[in-house]
Every structure is written in C-alpha cells, then in structure tokens.
C-alpha positions as a LaTeX table, in Angstrom:
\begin{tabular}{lrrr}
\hline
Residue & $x$ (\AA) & $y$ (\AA) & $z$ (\AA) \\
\hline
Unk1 & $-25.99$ & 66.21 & $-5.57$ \\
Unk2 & $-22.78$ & 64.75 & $-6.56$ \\
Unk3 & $-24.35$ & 62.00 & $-8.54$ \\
Unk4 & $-26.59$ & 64.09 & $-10.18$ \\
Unk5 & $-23.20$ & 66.70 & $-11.38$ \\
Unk6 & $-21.70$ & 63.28 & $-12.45$ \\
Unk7 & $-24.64$ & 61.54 & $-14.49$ \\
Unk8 & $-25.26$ & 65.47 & $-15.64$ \\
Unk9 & $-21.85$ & 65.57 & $-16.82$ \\
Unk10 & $-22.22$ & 62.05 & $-18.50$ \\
Unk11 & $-25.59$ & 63.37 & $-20.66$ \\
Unk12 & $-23.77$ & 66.41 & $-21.96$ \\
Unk13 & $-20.73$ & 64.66 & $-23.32$ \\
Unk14 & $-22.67$ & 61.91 & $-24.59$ \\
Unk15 & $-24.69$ & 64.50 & $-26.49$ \\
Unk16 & $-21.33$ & 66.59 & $-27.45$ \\
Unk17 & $-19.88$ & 63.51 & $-28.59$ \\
Unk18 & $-22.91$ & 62.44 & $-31.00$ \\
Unk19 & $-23.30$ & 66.22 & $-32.54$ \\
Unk20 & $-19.59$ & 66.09 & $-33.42$ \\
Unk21 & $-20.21$ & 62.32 & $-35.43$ \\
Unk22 & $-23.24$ & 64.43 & $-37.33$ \\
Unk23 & $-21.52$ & 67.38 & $-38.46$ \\
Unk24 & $-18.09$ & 66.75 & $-38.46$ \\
Unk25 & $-16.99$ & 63.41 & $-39.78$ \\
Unk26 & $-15.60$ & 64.99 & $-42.88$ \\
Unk27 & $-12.76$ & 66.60 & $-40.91$ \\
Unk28 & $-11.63$ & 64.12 & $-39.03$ \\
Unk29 & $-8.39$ & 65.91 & $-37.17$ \\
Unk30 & $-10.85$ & 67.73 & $-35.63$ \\
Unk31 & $-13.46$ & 65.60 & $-34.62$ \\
Unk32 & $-10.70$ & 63.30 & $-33.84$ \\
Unk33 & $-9.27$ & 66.43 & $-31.32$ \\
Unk34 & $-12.85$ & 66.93 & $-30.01$ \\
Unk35 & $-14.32$ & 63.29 & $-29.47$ \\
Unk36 & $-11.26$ & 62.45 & $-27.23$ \\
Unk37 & $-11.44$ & 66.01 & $-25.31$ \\
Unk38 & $-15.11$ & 65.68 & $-24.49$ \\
Unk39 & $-14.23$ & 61.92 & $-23.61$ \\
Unk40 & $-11.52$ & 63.02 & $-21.31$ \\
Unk41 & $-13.60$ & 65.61 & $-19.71$ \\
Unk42 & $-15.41$ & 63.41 & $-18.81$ \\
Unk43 & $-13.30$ & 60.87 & $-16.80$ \\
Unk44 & $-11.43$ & 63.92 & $-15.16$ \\
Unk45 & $-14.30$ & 65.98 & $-14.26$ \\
Unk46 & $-16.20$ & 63.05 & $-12.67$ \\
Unk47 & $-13.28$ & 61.70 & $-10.70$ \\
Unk48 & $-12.53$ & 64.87 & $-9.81$ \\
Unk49 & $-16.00$ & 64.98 & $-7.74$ \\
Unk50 & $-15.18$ & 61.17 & $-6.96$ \\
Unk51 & $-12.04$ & 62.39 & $-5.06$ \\
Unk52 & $-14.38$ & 64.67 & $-2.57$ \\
Unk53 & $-16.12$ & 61.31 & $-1.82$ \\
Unk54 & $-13.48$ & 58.92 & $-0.49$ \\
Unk55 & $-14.13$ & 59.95 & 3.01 \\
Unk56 & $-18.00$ & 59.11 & 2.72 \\
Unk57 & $-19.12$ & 56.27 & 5.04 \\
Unk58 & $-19.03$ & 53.40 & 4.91 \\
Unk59 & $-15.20$ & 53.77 & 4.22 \\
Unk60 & $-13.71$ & 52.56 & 1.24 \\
Unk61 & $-17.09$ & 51.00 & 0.39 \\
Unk62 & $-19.06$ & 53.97 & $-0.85$ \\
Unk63 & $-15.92$ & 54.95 & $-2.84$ \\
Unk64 & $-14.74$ & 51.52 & $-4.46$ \\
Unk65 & $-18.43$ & 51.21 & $-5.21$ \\
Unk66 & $-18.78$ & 54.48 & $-6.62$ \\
Unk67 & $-15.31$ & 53.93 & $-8.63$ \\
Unk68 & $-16.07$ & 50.53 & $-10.06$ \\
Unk69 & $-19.96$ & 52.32 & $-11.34$ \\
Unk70 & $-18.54$ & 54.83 & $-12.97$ \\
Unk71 & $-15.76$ & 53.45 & $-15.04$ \\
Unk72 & $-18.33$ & 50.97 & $-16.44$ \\
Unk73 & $-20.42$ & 53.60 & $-17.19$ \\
Unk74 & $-17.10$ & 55.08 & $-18.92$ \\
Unk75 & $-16.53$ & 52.29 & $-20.45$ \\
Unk76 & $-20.25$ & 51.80 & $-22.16$ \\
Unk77 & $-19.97$ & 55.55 & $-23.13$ \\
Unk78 & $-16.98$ & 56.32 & $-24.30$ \\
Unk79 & $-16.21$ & 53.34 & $-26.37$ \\
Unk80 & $-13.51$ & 54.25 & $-29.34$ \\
Unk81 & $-11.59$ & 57.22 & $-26.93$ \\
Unk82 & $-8.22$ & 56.34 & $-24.94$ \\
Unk83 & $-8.72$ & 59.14 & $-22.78$ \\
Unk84 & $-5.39$ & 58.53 & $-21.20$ \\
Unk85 & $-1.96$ & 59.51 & $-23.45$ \\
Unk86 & $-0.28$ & 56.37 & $-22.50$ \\
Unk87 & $-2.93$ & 54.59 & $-24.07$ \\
Unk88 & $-2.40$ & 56.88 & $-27.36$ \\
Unk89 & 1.33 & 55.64 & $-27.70$ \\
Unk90 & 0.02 & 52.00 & $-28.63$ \\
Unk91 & $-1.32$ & 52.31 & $-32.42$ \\
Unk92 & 1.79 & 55.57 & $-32.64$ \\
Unk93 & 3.99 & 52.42 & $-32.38$ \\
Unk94 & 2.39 & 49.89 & $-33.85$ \\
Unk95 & 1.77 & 52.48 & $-37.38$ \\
Unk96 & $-1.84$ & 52.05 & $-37.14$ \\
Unk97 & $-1.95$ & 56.03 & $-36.76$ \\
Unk98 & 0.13 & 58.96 & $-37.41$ \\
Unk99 & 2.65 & 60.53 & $-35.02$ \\
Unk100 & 0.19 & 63.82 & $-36.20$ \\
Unk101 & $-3.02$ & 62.38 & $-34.95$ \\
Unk102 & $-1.46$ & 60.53 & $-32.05$ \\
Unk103 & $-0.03$ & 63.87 & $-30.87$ \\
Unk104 & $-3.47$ & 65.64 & $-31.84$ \\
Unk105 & $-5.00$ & 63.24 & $-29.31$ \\
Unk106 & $-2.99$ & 63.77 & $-26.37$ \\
Unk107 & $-3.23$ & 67.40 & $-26.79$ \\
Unk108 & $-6.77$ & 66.91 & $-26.66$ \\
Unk109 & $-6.51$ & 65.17 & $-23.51$ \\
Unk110 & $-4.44$ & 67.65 & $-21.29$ \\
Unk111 & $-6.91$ & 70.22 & $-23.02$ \\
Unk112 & $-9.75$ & 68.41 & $-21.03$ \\
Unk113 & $-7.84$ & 67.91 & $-18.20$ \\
Unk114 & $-6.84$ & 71.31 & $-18.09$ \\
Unk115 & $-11.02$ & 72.07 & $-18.71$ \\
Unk116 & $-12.06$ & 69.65 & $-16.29$ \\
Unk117 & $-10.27$ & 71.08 & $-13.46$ \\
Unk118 & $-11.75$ & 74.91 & $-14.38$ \\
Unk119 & $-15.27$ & 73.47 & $-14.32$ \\
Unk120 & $-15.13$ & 71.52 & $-11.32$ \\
Unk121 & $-13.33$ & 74.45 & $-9.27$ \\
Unk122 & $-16.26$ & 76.68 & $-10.67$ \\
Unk123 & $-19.14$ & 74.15 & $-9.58$ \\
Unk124 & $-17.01$ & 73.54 & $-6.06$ \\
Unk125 & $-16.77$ & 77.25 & $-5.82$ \\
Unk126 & $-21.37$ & 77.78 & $-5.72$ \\
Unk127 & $-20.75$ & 74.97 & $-2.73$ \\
Unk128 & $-24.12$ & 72.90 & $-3.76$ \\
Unk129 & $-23.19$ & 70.12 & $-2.10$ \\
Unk130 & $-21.46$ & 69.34 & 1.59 \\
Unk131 & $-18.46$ & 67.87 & $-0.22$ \\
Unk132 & $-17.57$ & 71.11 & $-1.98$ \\
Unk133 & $-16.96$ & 73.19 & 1.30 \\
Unk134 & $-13.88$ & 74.38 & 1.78 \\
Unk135 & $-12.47$ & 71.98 & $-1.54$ \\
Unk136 & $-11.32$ & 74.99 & $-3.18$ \\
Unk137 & $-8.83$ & 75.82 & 0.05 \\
Unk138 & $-6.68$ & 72.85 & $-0.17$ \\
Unk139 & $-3.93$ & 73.35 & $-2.12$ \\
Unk140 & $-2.35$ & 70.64 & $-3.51$ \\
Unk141 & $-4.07$ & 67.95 & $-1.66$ \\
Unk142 & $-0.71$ & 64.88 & $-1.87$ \\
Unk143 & $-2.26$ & 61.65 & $-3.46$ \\
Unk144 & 1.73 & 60.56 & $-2.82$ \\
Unk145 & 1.70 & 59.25 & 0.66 \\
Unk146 & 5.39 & 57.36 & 0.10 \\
Unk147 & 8.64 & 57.78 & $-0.78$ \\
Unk148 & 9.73 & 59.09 & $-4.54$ \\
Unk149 & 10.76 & 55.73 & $-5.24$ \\
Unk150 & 8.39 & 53.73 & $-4.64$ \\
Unk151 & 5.55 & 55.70 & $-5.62$ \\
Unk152 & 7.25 & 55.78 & $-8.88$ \\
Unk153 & 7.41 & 52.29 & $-8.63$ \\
Unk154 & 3.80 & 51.65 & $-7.34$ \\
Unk155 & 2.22 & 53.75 & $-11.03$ \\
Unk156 & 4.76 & 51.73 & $-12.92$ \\
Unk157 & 3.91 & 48.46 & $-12.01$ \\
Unk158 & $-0.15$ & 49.77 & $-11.97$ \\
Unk159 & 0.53 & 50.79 & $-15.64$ \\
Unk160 & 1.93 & 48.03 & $-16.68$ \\
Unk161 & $-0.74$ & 45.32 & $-15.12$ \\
Unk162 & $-3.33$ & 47.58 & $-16.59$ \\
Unk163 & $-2.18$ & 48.15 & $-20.33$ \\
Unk164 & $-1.32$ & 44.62 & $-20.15$ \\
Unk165 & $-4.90$ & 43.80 & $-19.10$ \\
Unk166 & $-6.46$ & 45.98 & $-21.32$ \\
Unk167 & $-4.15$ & 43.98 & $-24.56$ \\
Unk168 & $-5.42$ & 40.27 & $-23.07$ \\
Unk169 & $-9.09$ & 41.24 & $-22.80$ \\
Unk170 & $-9.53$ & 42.86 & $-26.73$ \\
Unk171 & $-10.69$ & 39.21 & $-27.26$ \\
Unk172 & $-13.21$ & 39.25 & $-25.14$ \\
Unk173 & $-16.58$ & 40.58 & $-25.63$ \\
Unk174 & $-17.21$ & 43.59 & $-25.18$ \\
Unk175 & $-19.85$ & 43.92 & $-22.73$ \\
Unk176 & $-18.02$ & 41.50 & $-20.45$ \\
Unk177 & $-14.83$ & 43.35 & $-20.62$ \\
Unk178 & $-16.18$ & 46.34 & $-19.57$ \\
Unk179 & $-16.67$ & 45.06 & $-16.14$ \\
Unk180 & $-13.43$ & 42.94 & $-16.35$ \\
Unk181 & $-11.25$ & 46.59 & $-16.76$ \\
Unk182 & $-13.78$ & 48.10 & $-14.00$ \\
Unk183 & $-12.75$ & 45.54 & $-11.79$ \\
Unk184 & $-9.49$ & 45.74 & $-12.46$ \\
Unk185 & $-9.38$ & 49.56 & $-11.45$ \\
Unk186 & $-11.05$ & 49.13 & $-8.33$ \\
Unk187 & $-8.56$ & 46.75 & $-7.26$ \\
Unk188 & $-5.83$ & 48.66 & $-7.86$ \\
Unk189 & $-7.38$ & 51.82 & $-6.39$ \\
Unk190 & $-8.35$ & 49.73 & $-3.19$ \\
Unk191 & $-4.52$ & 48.00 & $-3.46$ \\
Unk192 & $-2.55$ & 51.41 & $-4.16$ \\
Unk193 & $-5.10$ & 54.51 & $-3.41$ \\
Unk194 & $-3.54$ & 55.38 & $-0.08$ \\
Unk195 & $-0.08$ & 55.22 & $-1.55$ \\
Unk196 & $-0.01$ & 57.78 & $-5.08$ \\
Unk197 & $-3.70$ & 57.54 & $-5.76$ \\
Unk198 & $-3.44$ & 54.84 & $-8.30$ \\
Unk199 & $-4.22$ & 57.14 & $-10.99$ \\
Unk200 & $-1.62$ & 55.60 & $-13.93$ \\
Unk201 & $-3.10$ & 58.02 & $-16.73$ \\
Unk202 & $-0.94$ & 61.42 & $-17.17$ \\
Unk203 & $-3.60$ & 63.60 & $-18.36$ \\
Unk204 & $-6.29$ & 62.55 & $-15.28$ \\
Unk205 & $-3.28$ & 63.40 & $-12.84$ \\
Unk206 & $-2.65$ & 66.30 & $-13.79$ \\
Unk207 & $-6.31$ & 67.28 & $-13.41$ \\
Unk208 & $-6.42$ & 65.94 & $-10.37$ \\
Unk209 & $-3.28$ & 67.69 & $-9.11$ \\
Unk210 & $-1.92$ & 70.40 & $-11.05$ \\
Unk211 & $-1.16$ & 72.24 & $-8.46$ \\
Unk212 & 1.50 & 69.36 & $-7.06$ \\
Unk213 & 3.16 & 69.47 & $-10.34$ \\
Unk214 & 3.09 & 73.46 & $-10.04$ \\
Unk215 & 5.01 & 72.46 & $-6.51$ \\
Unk216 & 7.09 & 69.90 & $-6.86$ \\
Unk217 & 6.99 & 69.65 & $-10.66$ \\
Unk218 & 10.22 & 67.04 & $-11.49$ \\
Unk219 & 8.79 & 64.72 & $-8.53$ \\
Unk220 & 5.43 & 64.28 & $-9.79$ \\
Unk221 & 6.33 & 64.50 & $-13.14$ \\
Unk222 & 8.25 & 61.52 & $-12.80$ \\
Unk223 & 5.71 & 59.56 & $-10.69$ \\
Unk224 & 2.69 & 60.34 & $-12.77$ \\
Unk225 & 3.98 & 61.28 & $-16.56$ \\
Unk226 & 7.26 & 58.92 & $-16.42$ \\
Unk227 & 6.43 & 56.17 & $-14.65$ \\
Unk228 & 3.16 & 55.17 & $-16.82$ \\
Unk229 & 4.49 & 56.17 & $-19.84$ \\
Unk230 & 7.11 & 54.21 & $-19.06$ \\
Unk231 & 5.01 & 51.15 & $-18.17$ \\
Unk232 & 3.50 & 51.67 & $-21.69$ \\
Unk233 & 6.46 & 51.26 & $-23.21$ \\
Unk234 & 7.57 & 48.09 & $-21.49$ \\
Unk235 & 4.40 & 46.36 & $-22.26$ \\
Unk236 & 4.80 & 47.52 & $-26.41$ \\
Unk237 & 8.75 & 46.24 & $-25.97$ \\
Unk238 & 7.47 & 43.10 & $-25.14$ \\
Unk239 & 4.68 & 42.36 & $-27.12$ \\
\hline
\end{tabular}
C-alpha cells in the first residue's frame, strides 16, 4: 500500500509538472513557483511514508533499498528542480538567477513541505496501511539522537560532501549520475540516519519534523536550516 501512495504520488506530479510546461511557459515566475513546489512535494511526501518504513524487516535493508529506489526515481523525474533551498543558493551566487526567482523558489519549497506534511497526515489519518496506525500520535518523533553539537556537525559535513558531489558529477552523464547521487544518499543515510536523520535539505526537514522545530525551534533550526546552509556556503567559498 505504501508503494502504491508513493508511485501514485510520483504519476500525479509528473502529470502536474507537464500541464504547467503546456499552459504556462509564458509566465515563468509562476511556473517557475509551481514546477519546484510539485517537485518538492514530491520528495517530502514520499519520504515522509519512507520514514514509517525504517523499521520493516529485514532491517536497514528494506529501507536503504527503498531509499536508494526512490531518489533515482527522483532523480529521472524531476530533472531541472533543486527541491532543496540550499541547492537554490548556488546560481543566487553565482548570478545565473535573480535574488527574486531564487527566493520565489525556496518559497515554493517550504510551500510543499508545508503541503506534503497536510497530505500525508490526511492519508495516515484513513489508516490504509499497517504503517499508518497510530503515526498521527507521535509527536515530534527526534531524528536527533546526539548531542547539539555534533548533530550540527554530522548535517554540516553531510551537506558539504553532498553539494560537493553533486558540483564533481555535472560532467558526468546523466543517466549514470543519477545512480552516482542515489548512492551517495544511501550511504550517508546508512552512515548518519541513527544520528539526525541525515536529511541535509531545510525544506524536507521541516516536513519531516515541524513539530520539533515547533518544540525546540533554535535547536533544530540550527541543526537542519544552519548547518546545511552553511555547508552550501563553504562549498560556493571555495569553488
């Protein structure tokens, strides 16, 4: 059941996405705003069912397996959307986009995270599938299973390797790099998951935990808005 919400999920965008090319290319803030929403929506709302799944046996198989699937099927769907704000910052520095549309983007993307997390309470709340008992009654279910400090640490250092892997592999092709950034994420998911998550994307955290930042806002601001943002920044410094 949870594979078919994902893939279900997957169609719709894909279909959202390719209306908005037909009819709205000559206004291109807003299909600019709504290209990168439903492309957002889509990574949060499908990892927010992925999260329900890590206890699934075999343990981490299922979920690693699961995680490295999808985001190559993110990847081969959602080509031209950053889907993650820290990923926005790159052309706002280098001028190859206005502080306007950069800004228009990452609005989009808290938007859909914001989106996201409605929908999936709502489908958690008709309890369809064995994962979705009792998901509602959690709370803020703590990805950060460390200190302040080193969690901060942990989503720096994971931002870092990935925006840095993500600049190294624009030369190669595209269909092999796909898997080469999947990869990627599933190693630092199996290295760093137990620790903060390993989510290194502001928008997809807060998703995935808005009601920790409703808790303990400065903490996980810093961990999960700072610390990759920050790890953005390095990489732009020194390239």
């Amino acid at each position: 059941s949870s594979l078919l919400l994902m893939s279900g999920v997957v169609v719709t965008v894909g279909l959202c996405r390719r209306l908005a090319r037909r009819r709205l290319r000559s206004r291109p803030h807003l299909f600019a705003f709504l290209v990168e929403m439903f492309s957002t929506f889509q990574i949060c709302a499908c990892t927010n069912e992925l999260s329900l799944l890590g206890n699934v046996e075999p343990k981490p198989h299922t979920a690693l397996t699961l995680t490295y699937g999808f985001t190559v099927l993110h990847g081969l769907t959602l080509a031209g959307s950053t889907c993650n704000p820290c990923g926005a910052l790159q052309p706002m520095w280098g001028g190859g986009t206005s502080l306007s549309m950069g800004g228009l983007k990452i609005a989009a993307q808290f938007v859909a995270a914001v989106l996201a997390r409605v929908f999936m309470h709502f489908i958690w709340s008709l309890e369809m599938a064995e994962p979705h008992f009792g998901a509602l009654s959690q709370g803020c279910s703590s990805p950060m299973q460390t200190t302040e400090v080193q969690a901060f640490c942990i989503e720096l250092l994971f931002s870092v390797v990935f925006q840095l892997a993500v600049l190294r592999a624009e030369s190669v092709n595209p269909k092999y790099r796909v898997h080469l950034i999947a990869l990627l994420i599933t190693m630092l998911v199996y290295a760093g998951g137990n620790l903060t998550g390993a989510i290194f994307n502001p928008a997809l955290a807060f998703s995935l935990h808005a009601d920790c930042f409703y808790d303990r806002f400065l903490s996980y601001s810093l961990v999960y808005w700072i610390a990759p943002s920050l790890g953005k920044f390095l990489i732009l410094y020194v390239f």
